Amino acid sequence: MPRVLKRIESVVPRRAYGFGGKARGLAALARAGFPVPVAYAMPGWVGDSFFSSVLDIADRPRALLRTPHVSDARLQAIAQRVRDATLPQDVVRSVTDASLAMRDEGAISFAVRSSAMHEDLEGASAAGMHMTLLNLMREDEVLDAVKVCWSGLFRPRVVSYLRTLGDEIPVSVGIVIQAMVPAEVSGVLFTANPLTGDGGEVVINAAYGLGSSVVDGRVTPDTYRVDKATGQLRDRIIGEKAQQTVLDRSGGVREVAVDERKRKAGALSEQQLLQLTDLAKRCLL
């Protein structure tokens, strides 16, 4: 039987289709020498096999997409069955072993992230559709989070989105289990301007704390436009940054207010902008 989990740098990007978009991107970065936090990837077939063992044929993702109307109540009930079911022992053993290995390398807590096969495709981004659980302290929390990520496939808005993509869209969901990073500043970097298509500049959105608050729109981040060739700052817009998401000592995350002075200051220094621009250019090599 194929392995349930693979170390992220051992995943070959051109053969990583079955691991989903996030895992494929992380694998490419890790193998190219970028500073990627230690992680393991679980392919989508593991979730498919789990669905086959705990769900009736009519309640599995592909069948649901072919059903003309599925009520929200039915989807919620299916998702709950997924969360309540018992994981196979090979999955439990593999996740536990991976968690222990990451702890040996310094991980204190973990992020569990969905990595769907229909994410980050040319015609389907699935941005913000799937689940991520942060700062999980115990192995049993990580195991439960795997099921939560799988159950996210049955959320009404996910089913509606997949229906729009046609019958041939892949529906499997892989998983990434990754060491949690207690970020002071985080955000999103674009190697080209996503609004204008200008490939000559890097665009960075950044705010204090974890990047989840930037990605899901709960804070207004700083926006930096940097000339890719020279590293010169073309434009900077200071965002409000009134709140930040931080790790809670007991697990999970919490929201805290940002000091008034920090709100008005840029989250990134000139040196950090240069370093990020260099990383962006390396991505394109």
Coordinates of C-alpha atoms in Angstrom, one line a residue:
M1 CA 0.0 0.0 0.0
P2 CA 1.3 3.5 -0.8
R3 CA 2.6 5.6 2.1
V4 CA 0.0 7.6 4.1
L5 CA 2.4 10.5 4.7
K6 CA 5.4 11.8 2.9
R7 CA 7.9 14.4 4.1
I8 CA 7.2 17.5 2.0
E9 CA 10.7 17.7 0.4
S10 CA 10.4 14.1 -0.8
V11 CA 7.2 14.9 -2.8
V12 CA 8.3 15.4 -6.4
P13 CA 6.3 18.5 -7.7
R14 CA 5.7 17.1 -11.2
R15 CA 4.3 13.9 -9.7
A16 CA 2.4 15.6 -6.8
Y17 CA -1.0 16.0 -8.4
G18 CA -2.6 13.6 -6.0
F19 CA -1.3 15.6 -3.0
G20 CA -3.2 18.8 -3.9
G21 CA -2.2 22.4 -4.7
K22 CA -0.8 23.5 -1.3
A23 CA 1.4 20.4 -0.9
R24 CA 2.6 20.7 -4.5
G25 CA 3.6 24.3 -4.0
L26 CA 5.3 23.7 -0.7
A27 CA 7.2 20.7 -2.1
A28 CA 8.5 22.8 -5.0
L29 CA 9.7 25.5 -2.6
A30 CA 11.3 23.1 -0.1
R31 CA 13.1 21.2 -2.8
A32 CA 14.4 24.5 -4.2
G33 CA 16.0 25.4 -0.9
F34 CA 13.4 27.9 0.4
P35 CA 12.9 28.2 4.2
V36 CA 9.7 26.0 4.4
P37 CA 8.7 24.9 8.0
V38 CA 9.0 21.1 8.4
A39 CA 5.9 19.4 7.0
Y40 CA 4.3 16.2 5.9
A41 CA 1.8 15.7 3.1
M42 CA -1.1 13.2 2.9
P43 CA -2.4 12.4 -0.6
G44 CA -6.0 12.7 -1.5
W45 CA -6.6 9.0 -1.9
V46 CA -6.4 8.6 1.9
G47 CA -9.5 10.8 2.3
D48 CA -11.2 9.0 -0.6
S49 CA -10.6 5.6 1.0
F50 CA -11.9 7.0 4.4
F51 CA -15.1 8.2 2.7
S52 CA -15.6 4.8 1.1
S53 CA -15.4 3.1 4.5
V54 CA -17.7 5.5 6.4
L55 CA -20.2 6.9 3.9
D56 CA -22.8 5.4 1.6
I57 CA -22.1 5.7 -2.1
A58 CA -24.9 8.3 -2.5
D59 CA -23.2 10.5 0.2
R60 CA -19.7 10.5 -1.3
P61 CA -18.5 13.7 -2.9
R62 CA -18.7 12.7 -6.6
A63 CA -22.2 11.3 -6.1
L64 CA -23.4 14.5 -4.3
L65 CA -22.1 16.7 -7.2
R66 CA -24.2 14.6 -9.6
T67 CA -27.4 15.0 -7.4
P68 CA -29.6 17.9 -8.6
H69 CA -30.3 19.2 -5.2
V70 CA -28.7 18.4 -1.8
S71 CA -30.0 20.2 1.3
D72 CA -27.7 22.0 3.6
A73 CA -29.0 19.8 6.4
R74 CA -28.0 16.6 4.6
L75 CA -24.5 18.0 3.9
Q76 CA -24.1 19.0 7.6
A77 CA -25.1 15.5 8.6
I78 CA -22.6 13.9 6.2
A79 CA -19.8 16.2 7.5
Q80 CA -20.7 15.2 11.1
R81 CA -20.4 11.5 10.2
V82 CA -17.0 12.1 8.8
R83 CA -15.9 14.0 11.9
D84 CA -17.3 11.3 14.2
A85 CA -15.8 8.3 12.4
T86 CA -12.8 6.4 13.6
L87 CA -9.6 6.9 11.6
P88 CA -7.8 3.8 10.2
Q89 CA -4.9 2.6 12.3
D90 CA -2.4 3.2 9.6
V91 CA -3.4 6.9 9.4
V92 CA -3.3 7.2 13.2
R93 CA 0.2 5.6 13.3
S94 CA 1.6 7.7 10.4
V95 CA 0.3 11.0 11.8
T96 CA 1.6 10.2 15.3
D97 CA 5.0 9.2 14.0
A98 CA 5.2 12.4 11.8
S99 CA 4.2 14.6 14.8
L100 CA 6.9 13.1 17.0
A101 CA 9.5 13.5 14.2
M102 CA 8.6 17.2 13.8
R103 CA 8.8 17.7 17.6
D104 CA 12.3 16.2 17.5
E105 CA 13.1 19.0 15.0
G106 CA 11.8 21.7 17.3
A107 CA 8.0 21.9 16.5
I108 CA 5.9 22.9 19.5
S109 CA 2.5 22.9 17.8
F110 CA 1.1 22.2 14.4
A111 CA -1.0 23.6 11.6
V112 CA -3.2 21.1 9.7
R113 CA -4.2 22.4 6.2
S114 CA -6.4 21.1 3.5
S115 CA -4.7 20.6 0.1
A116 CA -7.4 20.0 -2.4
M117 CA -6.7 18.7 -5.9
H118 CA -9.0 21.4 -7.3
E119 CA -7.0 24.2 -5.7
D120 CA -4.5 26.5 -7.4
L121 CA -5.5 25.3 -10.9
E122 CA -5.5 27.5 -13.9
G123 CA -9.3 27.5 -14.1
A124 CA -10.1 26.9 -10.4
S125 CA -8.4 28.5 -7.4
A126 CA -10.8 27.5 -4.6
A127 CA -9.3 30.4 -2.6
G128 CA -10.5 30.4 1.0
M129 CA -12.8 27.4 0.4
H130 CA -11.1 24.8 2.5
M131 CA -10.1 24.3 6.1
T132 CA -7.0 25.2 8.1
L133 CA -6.6 24.6 11.8
L134 CA -3.8 26.4 13.7
N135 CA -1.7 25.8 16.8
L136 CA -2.7 22.3 17.6
M137 CA -0.8 21.1 20.7
R138 CA -1.6 17.4 20.9
E139 CA -1.5 14.5 18.5
D140 CA -5.2 13.7 19.1
E141 CA -6.0 17.3 18.0
V142 CA -4.0 16.8 14.9
L143 CA -5.9 13.6 14.1
D144 CA -9.3 15.2 14.7
A145 CA -8.1 18.1 12.4
V146 CA -7.5 15.7 9.6
K147 CA -11.1 14.7 9.7
V148 CA -12.3 18.3 10.0
C149 CA -10.4 19.1 6.8
W150 CA -12.0 16.2 5.0
S151 CA -15.4 17.2 6.3
G152 CA -14.9 20.7 4.9
L153 CA -15.5 19.2 1.5
F154 CA -19.2 18.9 2.4
R155 CA -19.8 22.5 3.3
P156 CA -22.6 23.9 1.1
R157 CA -20.5 26.7 -0.4
V158 CA -17.8 24.2 -1.4
V159 CA -20.3 21.8 -3.0
S160 CA -21.8 24.8 -4.9
Y161 CA -18.4 25.9 -6.1
L162 CA -17.4 22.5 -7.3
R163 CA -20.7 22.2 -9.2
T164 CA -19.8 25.2 -11.3
L165 CA -16.5 23.6 -12.4
G166 CA -18.1 20.6 -14.2
D167 CA -18.2 16.9 -13.8
E168 CA -14.5 16.3 -14.5
I169 CA -13.1 18.5 -11.7
P170 CA -11.1 16.4 -9.2
V171 CA -12.7 16.4 -5.7
S172 CA -10.1 14.7 -3.6
V173 CA -8.6 16.6 -0.6
G174 CA -5.0 16.0 0.6
I175 CA -3.7 17.2 3.9
V176 CA -0.6 19.1 5.0
I177 CA 0.6 18.8 8.6
Q178 CA 3.2 21.4 9.3
A179 CA 5.1 22.9 12.2
M180 CA 3.4 26.0 13.5
V181 CA 5.4 29.3 13.2
P182 CA 4.8 32.0 15.8
A183 CA 4.9 34.8 13.3
E184 CA 5.4 38.4 14.4
V185 CA 4.6 39.7 10.9
S186 CA 3.1 37.7 8.0
G187 CA 1.0 38.1 4.9
V188 CA 0.9 37.4 1.1
L189 CA 3.5 38.0 -1.6
F190 CA 2.7 38.2 -5.3
T191 CA 5.5 37.8 -7.8
A192 CA 3.5 40.1 -10.2
N193 CA 0.9 42.7 -9.6
P194 CA -2.4 40.7 -9.4
L195 CA -4.4 43.8 -10.4
T196 CA -2.4 45.2 -13.3
G197 CA -0.5 42.1 -14.4
D198 CA 2.8 44.1 -14.1
G199 CA 5.5 41.5 -13.9
G200 CA 8.1 44.1 -13.1
E201 CA 7.0 44.5 -9.5
V202 CA 6.4 42.5 -6.4
V203 CA 3.3 43.2 -4.3
I204 CA 3.3 42.4 -0.6
N205 CA 0.4 42.5 1.8
A206 CA 1.6 42.4 5.4
A207 CA 0.2 42.8 8.9
Y208 CA 1.2 41.9 12.5
G209 CA 0.7 38.3 13.8
L210 CA -0.4 35.3 11.8
G211 CA -1.3 35.5 8.2
S212 CA -4.8 34.1 8.6
S213 CA -6.1 37.5 9.4
V214 CA -4.7 38.9 6.2
V215 CA -5.9 36.0 4.0
D216 CA -9.5 36.0 5.3
G217 CA -9.8 39.8 5.2
R218 CA -10.2 40.4 9.0
V219 CA -7.5 43.1 8.9
T220 CA -6.5 45.8 6.4
P221 CA -2.8 45.1 5.8
D222 CA 0.0 47.3 4.6
T223 CA 0.5 47.1 0.8
Y224 CA 4.0 47.4 -0.7
R225 CA 4.8 47.6 -4.4
V226 CA 8.5 46.9 -5.0
D227 CA 10.4 47.2 -8.3
K228 CA 11.6 43.7 -9.0
A229 CA 14.8 44.8 -10.9
T230 CA 16.1 47.4 -8.5
G231 CA 14.5 46.6 -5.2
Q232 CA 13.3 50.1 -4.9
L233 CA 9.9 50.8 -3.1
R234 CA 7.4 52.1 -5.7
D235 CA 4.5 52.6 -3.3
R236 CA 3.5 51.9 0.2
I237 CA 0.0 52.1 1.7
I238 CA -0.2 51.7 5.5
G239 CA -3.2 49.6 6.5
E240 CA -5.2 50.0 9.6
K241 CA -3.9 46.7 11.2
A242 CA -6.1 47.3 14.3
Q243 CA -6.1 43.6 15.3
Q244 CA -3.7 40.7 15.1
T245 CA -4.1 37.0 15.4
V246 CA -1.6 35.4 17.8
L247 CA -1.0 31.9 19.2
D248 CA -2.7 31.1 22.4
R249 CA -0.5 29.3 25.0
S250 CA -3.2 26.7 25.6
G251 CA -3.7 26.0 21.9
G252 CA -5.5 27.6 19.0
V253 CA -5.4 31.3 18.3
R254 CA -6.9 34.5 19.6
E255 CA -7.4 38.1 18.5
V256 CA -5.6 41.0 20.3
A257 CA -5.6 44.7 19.7
V258 CA -2.5 46.3 18.1
D259 CA -0.9 49.3 19.8
E260 CA -1.9 52.6 18.2
R261 CA 1.7 53.5 17.3
K262 CA 2.3 50.2 15.6
R263 CA -0.9 50.5 13.6
K264 CA 0.5 53.7 11.9
A265 CA 3.9 52.2 11.3
G266 CA 4.9 49.9 8.5
A267 CA 4.9 46.2 9.4
L268 CA 7.9 45.5 7.3
S269 CA 11.3 47.2 7.3
E270 CA 13.3 48.1 4.2
Q271 CA 15.6 45.2 4.8
Q272 CA 12.8 42.8 5.1
L273 CA 11.3 44.1 1.9
L274 CA 14.6 43.5 0.1
Q275 CA 14.8 40.0 1.5
L276 CA 11.2 39.2 0.4
T277 CA 11.9 40.7 -3.1
D278 CA 14.9 38.5 -3.4
L279 CA 12.8 35.4 -2.5
A280 CA 10.2 36.5 -5.0
K281 CA 12.8 36.6 -7.8
R282 CA 14.2 33.2 -6.8
C283 CA 10.7 31.8 -7.2
L284 CA 10.8 32.7 -10.9
L285 CA 14.2 31.1 -11.6

